[in-house]
Coordinates of C-alpha atoms in Angstrom, one line a residue:
Chain A
M1 CA -73.9 164.7 92.5
R2 CA -73.7 168.0 94.3
V3 CA -71.2 169.0 97.0
D4 CA -72.0 171.3 99.2
S5 CA -69.6 173.8 100.3
D6 CA -71.3 175.2 103.4
L7 CA -71.4 171.6 104.7
L8 CA -67.9 171.3 104.4
A9 CA -67.0 174.5 105.8
N10 CA -69.0 173.6 108.7
G11 CA -66.9 170.5 109.2
L12 CA -69.2 167.9 109.4
G13 CA -66.9 166.0 107.5
R14 CA -69.0 164.2 104.9
P15 CA -69.5 165.7 101.7
R16 CA -73.0 165.9 101.1
Q17 CA -74.5 163.8 97.9
E18 CA -77.7 164.6 97.6
A19 CA -80.2 163.0 95.2
R20 CA -82.9 165.0 93.3
Y21 CA -85.9 163.1 92.1
H22 CA -89.2 163.4 89.6
Q23 CA -91.6 165.2 91.4
L24 CA -94.1 162.9 89.5
K25 CA -92.5 159.9 90.9
L26 CA -92.1 161.6 94.3
V27 CA -96.0 161.3 94.8
A28 CA -96.5 158.2 92.8
V29 CA -94.3 156.1 94.9
P30 CA -95.9 156.8 98.3
V31 CA -99.5 156.6 97.0
A32 CA -98.4 153.0 95.6
A33 CA -96.9 152.4 98.9
L34 CA -100.2 153.2 100.4
V35 CA -102.1 151.0 98.1
F36 CA -99.9 148.4 98.7
Q37 CA -100.6 148.6 102.5
V38 CA -104.0 148.8 102.0
Y39 CA -104.8 146.1 99.4
V40 CA -102.0 143.3 99.7
P41 CA -102.8 142.4 103.2
L42 CA -106.2 141.1 102.2
V43 CA -104.6 138.6 100.0
I44 CA -101.2 138.0 102.2
V45 CA -102.2 138.7 105.7
Y46 CA -98.3 139.0 106.9
L47 CA -97.4 141.8 104.4
G48 CA -99.5 144.1 106.5
Y49 CA -96.6 143.9 108.9
L50 CA -94.5 146.2 106.4
E51 CA -94.7 149.7 106.9
L52 CA -94.0 150.7 103.2
P53 CA -94.9 154.5 103.5
L54 CA -92.1 154.7 106.4
L55 CA -89.7 153.2 104.4
V56 CA -90.3 155.6 101.2
V57 CA -89.8 158.3 103.7
L58 CA -87.0 156.8 105.3
Y59 CA -85.4 156.3 101.7
Y60 CA -86.4 159.9 100.8
A61 CA -84.7 161.4 103.7
L62 CA -81.6 159.4 103.9
T63 CA -81.0 160.1 100.2
R64 CA -82.1 163.6 99.8
R65 CA -80.1 164.8 103.1
R66 CA -82.4 167.7 103.4
Q67 CA -84.0 168.1 106.9
L68 CA -86.9 170.6 105.6
A69 CA -87.6 168.8 102.5
S70 CA -87.7 165.3 104.3
L71 CA -90.0 166.7 107.2
F72 CA -92.5 168.1 104.5
Y73 CA -92.4 165.1 102.7
G74 CA -92.8 163.0 106.1
A75 CA -95.5 165.3 106.8
A76 CA -97.4 164.6 103.4
V77 CA -97.3 161.0 103.5
G78 CA -98.2 160.9 107.0
L79 CA -101.3 163.1 106.2
L80 CA -101.9 160.8 103.3
Q81 CA -101.8 157.7 105.6
D82 CA -103.9 159.4 108.1
A83 CA -106.7 160.1 105.7
L84 CA -106.9 156.2 105.3
S85 CA -106.8 155.4 109.1
H86 CA -109.7 155.9 111.3
N87 CA -107.9 158.1 113.6
P88 CA -107.8 162.1 113.7
V89 CA -105.9 163.3 110.6
G90 CA -102.3 164.5 112.1
M91 CA -101.5 161.4 113.8
F92 CA -99.2 159.8 111.1
G93 CA -98.4 163.3 110.1
I94 CA -96.3 164.4 113.1
A95 CA -94.7 160.8 113.6
K96 CA -93.3 160.7 110.1
T97 CA -92.5 164.5 110.2
L98 CA -90.2 163.7 113.0
T99 CA -89.1 160.6 111.5
G100 CA -88.1 162.4 108.2
Y101 CA -86.6 165.1 109.9
F102 CA -84.4 163.2 112.2
A103 CA -83.3 160.6 109.5
A104 CA -82.3 163.3 107.3
A105 CA -80.2 164.5 110.1
A106 CA -78.8 161.0 110.7
S107 CA -77.7 160.9 106.8
F108 CA -75.3 163.6 107.6
R109 CA -73.6 161.2 110.3
F110 CA -73.3 157.8 108.6
D111 CA -72.9 156.3 105.4
V112 CA -75.9 155.9 104.4
D113 CA -75.3 153.9 100.8
N114 CA -73.7 151.1 103.4
P115 CA -76.5 148.3 103.4
V116 CA -75.6 147.6 107.3
V117 CA -76.0 151.4 108.1
R118 CA -79.4 151.4 106.1
F119 CA -80.6 148.1 108.0
L120 CA -79.8 149.7 111.6
L121 CA -81.0 153.0 110.4
S122 CA -84.2 151.6 109.1
F123 CA -84.5 149.3 112.3
F124 CA -84.2 152.5 114.4
F125 CA -86.4 154.8 112.9
Y126 CA -89.3 152.0 112.5
F127 CA -89.1 151.7 116.2
F128 CA -89.0 155.3 116.7
H129 CA -92.0 156.0 114.7
Q130 CA -93.9 153.3 116.1
F131 CA -93.1 154.5 119.6
L132 CA -93.9 157.9 118.9
Y133 CA -97.2 157.0 117.2
W134 CA -98.4 155.1 120.4
V135 CA -97.3 157.9 122.7
L136 CA -99.1 160.3 120.6
T137 CA -102.3 157.8 120.5
Q138 CA -102.2 157.5 124.5
A139 CA -101.6 161.5 125.1
L140 CA -103.8 163.0 122.2
L141 CA -106.7 160.3 121.9
A142 CA -106.4 158.3 125.4
Q143 CA -107.2 155.3 123.5
P144 CA -106.3 152.0 125.3
A145 CA -103.4 151.0 122.9
S146 CA -101.0 148.8 123.8
F147 CA -97.2 148.8 123.0
S148 CA -95.7 145.5 122.7
L149 CA -92.0 146.1 122.9
Q150 CA -91.2 142.6 121.6
Q151 CA -93.3 143.1 118.6
A152 CA -91.9 146.3 117.8
L153 CA -88.2 145.1 117.8
M154 CA -89.4 141.9 115.8
L155 CA -91.2 144.4 113.2
G156 CA -88.2 146.8 113.2
L157 CA -85.8 143.6 112.4
L158 CA -88.4 142.8 109.5
N159 CA -88.6 146.2 108.1
G160 CA -85.1 146.9 108.5
A161 CA -84.5 143.6 106.4
V162 CA -86.7 144.5 103.8
A163 CA -85.7 148.1 103.5
V164 CA -82.2 147.1 102.5
P165 CA -83.2 145.4 98.9
L166 CA -86.3 148.2 98.7
F167 CA -83.9 151.2 98.6
H168 CA -82.2 149.6 95.7
V169 CA -85.6 149.1 93.9
L170 CA -86.6 152.6 95.0
A171 CA -83.3 154.1 93.6
K172 CA -84.0 152.3 90.2
L173 CA -87.5 153.5 90.5
L174 CA -87.1 157.3 91.6
G175 CA -84.1 157.7 89.3
R176 CA -81.2 159.4 91.5
G177 CA -79.7 162.0 89.6
Chain B
M1 CA -80.8 187.7 114.9
E2 CA -80.2 186.9 111.0
L3 CA -77.5 184.2 112.5
F4 CA -80.0 183.1 115.0
T5 CA -82.9 182.6 112.1
H6 CA -80.5 180.9 109.9
R7 CA -78.7 178.7 112.7
Y8 CA -82.2 177.4 114.0
R9 CA -84.2 177.5 110.8
N10 CA -84.4 174.0 110.3
V11 CA -85.8 173.3 114.0
S12 CA -88.0 176.2 113.8
V13 CA -89.8 175.2 110.7
L14 CA -89.9 171.4 112.4
V15 CA -91.5 172.9 115.5
A16 CA -94.0 174.8 113.2
A17 CA -94.7 171.8 111.4
V18 CA -95.4 169.5 114.4
L19 CA -97.4 172.6 116.0
A20 CA -99.7 172.8 112.9
Q21 CA -100.6 169.4 113.1
L22 CA -101.2 169.3 116.5
L23 CA -103.3 172.1 116.4
L24 CA -105.4 170.4 113.4
L25 CA -105.5 167.1 115.8
G26 CA -106.7 169.6 118.8
Y27 CA -109.3 171.1 116.6
Q28 CA -110.7 167.7 115.6
I29 CA -110.8 166.0 119.0
R30 CA -112.0 169.3 120.6
S31 CA -115.1 169.7 118.0
R32 CA -115.4 166.0 117.0
E33 CA -115.1 166.9 113.6
D34 CA -113.0 165.2 110.8
V35 CA -111.3 167.0 107.8
P36 CA -113.7 165.2 105.3
L37 CA -112.3 166.8 102.2
V38 CA -108.9 165.1 102.6
R39 CA -110.0 162.0 103.5
V40 CA -112.6 161.9 100.7
W41 CA -110.2 162.5 98.3
V42 CA -107.4 160.3 99.2
V43 CA -109.6 157.3 100.0
T44 CA -111.5 157.6 96.6
A45 CA -108.1 157.9 95.2
V46 CA -106.6 154.9 97.1
T47 CA -109.7 152.7 97.0
E48 CA -110.1 153.2 93.1
A49 CA -106.5 152.3 92.7
A50 CA -106.8 149.2 95.1
S51 CA -109.8 148.2 93.1
L52 CA -108.0 148.6 89.6
V53 CA -105.1 146.6 91.2
E54 CA -107.5 144.0 92.2
S55 CA -109.0 144.0 88.7
A56 CA -105.7 143.7 87.2
A57 CA -104.7 140.9 89.3
A58 CA -107.7 138.8 88.7
A59 CA -107.3 139.7 84.8
A60 CA -103.4 138.7 84.8
A61 CA -104.3 135.4 86.5
D62 CA -107.0 134.8 84.2
V63 CA -104.8 135.3 81.1
A64 CA -102.1 133.3 82.7
R65 CA -104.4 130.5 83.6
N66 CA -106.2 130.5 80.3
Y67 CA -103.2 130.9 77.8
L68 CA -99.9 131.2 79.0
W69 CA -100.1 127.9 80.8
L70 CA -101.6 126.0 77.5
I71 CA -98.7 127.0 74.9
G72 CA -95.2 125.5 74.5
V73 CA -96.1 121.9 75.5
R74 CA -93.7 119.5 73.4
E75 CA -93.4 116.4 75.3
E76 CA -95.9 114.1 76.1
N77 CA -95.1 113.4 79.8
E78 CA -94.8 117.4 80.3
R79 CA -98.0 118.0 78.8
L80 CA -99.9 115.4 80.9
R81 CA -98.2 116.8 84.1
R82 CA -99.1 120.1 83.1
Q83 CA -102.7 118.9 82.2
L84 CA -102.8 117.5 85.8
D85 CA -101.6 120.6 87.2
E86 CA -104.2 122.5 85.3
L87 CA -106.8 120.2 86.3
K88 CA -105.7 120.6 90.1
L89 CA -105.8 124.6 89.8
E90 CA -109.3 124.4 88.1
S91 CA -110.5 122.2 90.9
Q92 CA -109.1 124.5 93.4
H93 CA -110.7 127.5 91.4
L94 CA -113.9 125.7 91.2
R95 CA -113.9 125.0 95.0
A96 CA -113.2 128.5 95.5
E97 CA -115.9 129.6 93.0
L98 CA -118.2 127.1 94.9
A99 CA -117.5 128.4 98.4
R100 CA -118.0 132.0 97.0
A101 CA -121.5 131.2 95.8
D102 CA -122.0 129.1 98.9
R103 CA -121.3 132.4 100.6
A104 CA -123.1 134.6 98.3
E105 CA -126.2 132.5 98.7
A106 CA -126.0 132.2 102.2
L107 CA -125.6 136.3 102.4
R108 CA -128.8 136.6 99.8
L109 CA -131.0 134.1 101.9
F110 CA -129.9 135.9 105.0
Q111 CA -131.0 139.2 103.3
A112 CA -134.2 138.0 102.3
R113 CA -134.9 136.6 105.8
T114 CA -134.0 139.5 107.9
P115 CA -136.4 141.9 108.6
S116 CA -133.8 144.9 108.5
R117 CA -133.4 146.2 105.1
T118 CA -129.5 145.8 104.2
L119 CA -127.0 146.3 101.2
A120 CA -124.4 143.8 100.4
A121 CA -121.0 145.0 100.1
R122 CA -117.6 143.3 99.1
I123 CA -114.4 144.1 101.1
I124 CA -111.9 145.9 99.0
G125 CA -109.1 147.3 101.3
A126 CA -107.5 147.0 104.7
G127 CA -106.7 149.8 107.1
P128 CA -103.0 151.1 107.3
V129 CA -102.5 151.0 110.8
L130 CA -100.9 148.2 112.4
N131 CA -103.2 146.2 114.9
S132 CA -106.1 148.4 113.9
K133 CA -109.2 146.2 112.5
V134 CA -110.4 148.4 109.9
V135 CA -111.3 147.5 106.4
F136 CA -112.9 149.2 103.3
V137 CA -116.0 148.3 101.4
D138 CA -117.4 148.8 97.9
V139 CA -120.5 150.6 98.6
G140 CA -120.5 154.3 99.9
S141 CA -122.8 157.2 100.4
R142 CA -123.8 157.0 96.7
H143 CA -125.5 153.6 97.8
G144 CA -127.3 155.1 101.0
V145 CA -124.5 154.2 103.4
E146 CA -124.0 156.6 106.5
A147 CA -121.6 156.6 109.1
G148 CA -122.6 154.7 112.0
M149 CA -124.3 151.9 110.0
A150 CA -124.2 148.4 111.5
V151 CA -122.0 145.8 109.3
I152 CA -123.0 142.1 109.7
T153 CA -122.9 138.7 107.9
P154 CA -125.2 135.6 108.4
A155 CA -122.8 134.5 111.2
G156 CA -123.0 137.7 113.3
V157 CA -121.7 141.2 113.8
V158 CA -118.8 142.3 112.0
G159 CA -118.6 146.2 112.8
R160 CA -119.8 149.2 112.1
V161 CA -119.6 152.2 109.2
R162 CA -117.1 154.7 110.6
A163 CA -117.2 157.1 107.3
A164 CA -119.0 156.8 103.9
Y165 CA -117.0 158.3 101.1
P166 CA -118.9 158.7 97.8
T167 CA -117.7 155.4 96.3
S168 CA -116.6 153.3 99.4
S169 CA -116.9 153.0 103.1
Q170 CA -114.6 152.8 106.1
V171 CA -115.7 150.0 108.4
V172 CA -114.3 149.4 111.9
L173 CA -114.3 145.6 112.9
L174 CA -115.7 144.7 116.3
T175 CA -112.1 143.6 117.3
D176 CA -110.9 147.2 116.7
P177 CA -109.6 148.9 120.0
S178 CA -112.0 152.0 119.3
F179 CA -115.3 149.5 118.8
A180 CA -118.0 149.5 121.4
G181 CA -121.6 148.0 121.3
G182 CA -124.2 146.8 123.9
V183 CA -124.4 143.0 124.0
I184 CA -127.0 140.7 126.0
S185 CA -126.4 137.0 127.0
Q186 CA -128.7 134.5 125.6
R187 CA -129.5 132.4 128.6
H188 CA -129.2 134.5 131.6
H189 CA -129.9 137.9 129.8
V190 CA -126.7 139.7 131.3
Q191 CA -126.1 142.9 129.7
G192 CA -122.7 144.4 129.0
T193 CA -120.7 146.4 126.7
L194 CA -118.7 144.5 123.8
K195 CA -115.1 146.1 123.4
G196 CA -112.4 145.2 120.7
K197 CA -108.9 144.7 122.2
G198 CA -107.0 144.5 118.8
V199 CA -106.7 140.9 119.0
R200 CA -109.0 138.1 117.7
L201 CA -111.2 138.1 121.0
C202 CA -113.3 141.1 122.1
T203 CA -114.0 141.8 125.9
V204 CA -117.5 142.1 127.6
D205 CA -117.1 144.8 130.1
Y206 CA -119.5 145.9 133.1
I207 CA -120.6 142.7 134.1
Q208 CA -120.9 142.1 138.1
N209 CA -119.1 139.5 139.5
E210 CA -122.7 138.2 141.1
E211 CA -124.3 137.8 137.8
K212 CA -124.7 134.4 136.3
L213 CA -122.9 133.7 133.4
E214 CA -121.4 130.5 131.5
E215 CA -118.8 129.4 129.2
G216 CA -120.1 129.0 125.7
E217 CA -123.0 130.9 126.2
W218 CA -124.1 133.1 123.2
F219 CA -124.0 137.2 123.2
Y220 CA -126.6 138.9 121.2
T221 CA -126.8 142.8 120.3
S222 CA -129.0 144.3 122.9
G223 CA -129.9 147.2 120.8
D224 CA -129.0 149.8 123.8
D225 CA -126.4 151.3 121.5
R226 CA -128.7 152.6 118.8
V227 CA -126.4 151.3 116.1
F228 CA -126.9 147.6 115.9
P229 CA -130.6 146.0 116.1
R230 CA -131.4 144.1 118.9
G231 CA -131.1 140.0 118.5
L232 CA -128.1 140.0 116.3
P233 CA -125.5 137.2 117.0
V234 CA -122.2 138.3 118.4
G235 CA -120.4 135.3 119.3
P236 CA -120.0 132.8 122.1
A237 CA -118.2 133.5 125.4
V238 CA -115.0 131.4 125.6
V239 CA -113.4 132.7 129.2
V240 CA -115.8 133.9 131.9
R241 CA -114.0 134.3 135.3
R242 CA -114.4 136.4 138.4
G243 CA -112.3 139.7 138.5
R244 CA -111.7 141.9 141.5
L245 CA -115.1 144.0 140.8
L246 CA -116.4 143.0 137.6
K247 CA -116.2 139.6 135.9
E248 CA -113.9 139.2 133.0
V249 CA -115.4 137.8 130.0
L250 CA -113.9 137.0 126.5
V251 CA -116.0 136.5 123.4
A252 CA -115.0 135.2 120.2
P253 CA -116.9 137.1 117.1
S254 CA -118.6 134.5 115.1
G255 CA -118.9 137.1 112.2
L256 CA -115.3 137.0 111.8
E257 CA -114.9 133.4 112.1
N258 CA -114.5 132.5 108.3
G259 CA -112.7 135.5 107.0
L260 CA -114.4 138.5 105.6
E261 CA -115.0 138.8 101.8
E262 CA -118.8 140.0 101.5
V263 CA -120.6 141.9 104.1
L264 CA -124.1 143.2 104.6
I265 CA -124.7 147.1 105.5
V266 CA -127.8 147.7 107.6
L267 CA -129.6 150.5 106.2
E268 CA -132.6 150.2 108.5
G269 CA -132.3 148.3 111.4
V270 CA -135.3 146.5 112.8
H271 CA -135.1 145.1 116.3
Q272 CA -135.6 141.5 117.1
P273 CA -136.0 139.3 120.1
V274 CA -132.8 137.5 121.2
P275 CA -133.5 133.8 120.3
A276 CA -134.4 132.0 123.6
A277 CA -131.6 129.5 124.9
T278 CA -132.4 125.7 124.3
A279 CA -131.3 123.5 127.1
P280 CA -129.3 120.3 126.1
A281 CA -131.6 117.5 125.4
A282 CA -131.4 114.4 127.4
S283 CA -130.4 112.3 124.5
T284 CA -127.4 114.2 124.0
L285 CA -125.9 112.6 127.3
R286 CA -123.9 109.7 126.1
L287 CA -123.6 107.3 128.9
L288 CA -121.6 104.2 128.7
P289 CA -123.3 100.8 128.3
P290 CA -123.5 98.6 131.7
P291 CA -120.4 96.5 132.2
P292 CA -120.2 93.0 130.9
A293 CA -121.1 90.3 133.5
D294 CA -118.2 88.9 135.0
P295 CA -118.3 85.0 134.2
L296 CA -116.5 83.9 137.1
G297 CA -118.6 85.6 139.9
A298 CA -121.6 83.8 140.8
E299 CA -123.2 86.6 143.0
E300 CA -124.0 88.4 139.9
Q301 CA -126.7 86.0 139.7
G302 CA -128.6 87.6 142.4
G303 CA -126.3 86.8 145.3
P304 CA -126.3 89.2 148.3
T305 CA -122.9 90.6 147.4
A306 CA -123.7 91.3 143.6
S307 CA -124.6 95.1 144.4
L308 CA -122.0 95.7 147.0
E309 CA -121.2 99.0 145.8
T310 CA -121.0 101.3 148.8
D311 CA -119.7 100.9 152.4
A312 CA -123.2 101.0 153.6
D313 CA -124.0 98.1 151.5
R314 CA -121.0 96.3 152.9
L315 CA -121.7 96.9 156.6
R316 CA -125.3 95.9 155.8
E317 CA -124.2 92.6 154.4
R318 CA -121.7 91.9 157.1
Y319 CA -124.4 92.5 159.7
R320 CA -126.6 90.1 157.9
R321 CA -124.0 87.3 157.8
I322 CA -123.3 88.1 161.5
G323 CA -127.3 87.6 162.4
E324 CA -127.5 84.5 160.2
A325 CA -124.4 82.9 161.8
Q326 CA -125.8 83.3 165.5
G327 CA -129.7 82.4 164.4
H328 CA -131.0 86.0 164.5
T329 CA -133.3 87.4 162.3
F330 CA -133.3 91.1 162.3
G331 CA -136.6 92.8 162.8
E332 CA -138.2 89.8 164.5
G333 CA -137.0 90.2 168.0
L334 CA -138.9 91.6 170.9
P335 CA -137.8 94.7 172.4
G336 CA -135.4 93.6 175.0
S337 CA -134.1 90.6 173.6
P338 CA -130.3 89.9 173.3
P339 CA -128.9 91.6 170.0
P340 CA -126.5 89.4 168.0
D341 CA -122.7 89.9 169.0
F342 CA -121.4 92.2 166.2
T343 CA -117.8 91.5 167.0
L344 CA -117.7 88.1 165.8
E345 CA -116.0 88.0 162.6
V346 CA -117.6 86.1 159.7
A347 CA -115.9 84.6 156.6
P348 CA -116.5 86.9 153.5
A349 CA -118.8 85.1 150.9
K350 CA -117.0 83.1 148.3
P351 CA -117.6 82.9 144.5
G352 CA -119.6 79.8 144.0
S353 CA -121.4 79.8 147.6
P354 CA -124.4 82.0 147.1
G355 CA -124.6 84.4 150.1
G356 CA -121.8 82.3 152.0
A357 CA -124.7 82.5 154.9
G358 CA -123.9 78.7 155.8
S359 CA -120.2 79.4 157.0
P360 CA -119.9 79.1 160.6
P361 CA -118.0 82.4 162.2
P362 CA -114.6 81.7 163.5
A363 CA -114.1 81.1 167.1
P364 CA -113.4 84.7 169.0

């Protein structure tokens, strides 16, 4: 645990508990999430609704609590995801850059170790990410993509529910310390 | 200034990162060029990992099936139950193998029969975008696959290759919103553009309301898009309705009906004629047998009211009775002779009294 004296001096109220992770694991986990997203829906279709790369970025941003590190991590994971998609590279990159940045900013304000808060933040940022991606698709690619509010909310709830136990698993995998 | 840069450092970096990616996007969209190096690395790494995962899963399932489930059996009852479970699993496995063998055989026969040169491929991964219909197959540029090639199954069109990497290729399914291709209907030869919607059904656009098209009519590739050879089945029209200017047509892609495991990539396409529509055979119309004779009715034996099925028949029968009651035979009187009195009421024919002709008319 590292207490940031600057932050305390700035009066944001909460001592910052930053997590530090092994570099190799930081690379392996999002790649594993991408492999999961590419391969597992072929076997179990409904698991395609899980946005695991986003949940990994969210976990990193909420626990690392560094906006710059989180935005770069989000950008990297997003660009990897873009490379696997059929859209131009950068769509997921932008969406996850912003999501990582704002999630890290939110981590200053909320008790992100609380499961309820984790659920709500995951739900919110999933919705934010999907909406942002849809806006980018409409604005930059002019593709006839549809945005179903009901579907986004339902999937937000699903991903939020999955995020709570997943964050525990990621804490063990990445080894906070 | 230093305070400013320190204070807004995070936001500045965020804006720079987003702008850099926007520039990258703009470059790709404007120049219609990709960033192939990144895609090649990532796709190769991830699809290889996916192949490894698939192989590992299959091996683990194999070990579990062949070894773990066979040890530790102590009680006879449990052993028998386990054997039964094992037989059930084996049965399911064999059924799956049989289905796979059938599919492989169908694919092989189709590959030998079609004049186009094709390459068999296996689906090894799905796309990472929600609602996008993209899959990865296990053949790539090393096998001669190139972007833009058609992907089909014996059942119909599946999609087209969007990008070919050394060991794998990305295929956009025809249900993806970015997919479009030329199609022609089988019976009325109506041409349109097939477009994906991100759901199970596709639309066929640009068909005028005035053009004739029926539900159930099959669509085939027209060959106009220079991707799919002409004459490949696409699917039947399941919805055909008038729109404001153009018809609204929904097609159920036949190539995706039974799931995707193996596909064919058309390396060199050869146009074929669209198969002629066959009119429904007369024998296919199932007619009900004639109703059984009414045992109580006497007139079904040839009586005059036996076939009174329409108002005209009944009127004709009434006039005949009126004529008989008045001794008048229709068609025999001279011009100017008085006609029968049609205002007289006559009793209707009773069962058992053929024709009822002898019954006198009631007094007016």
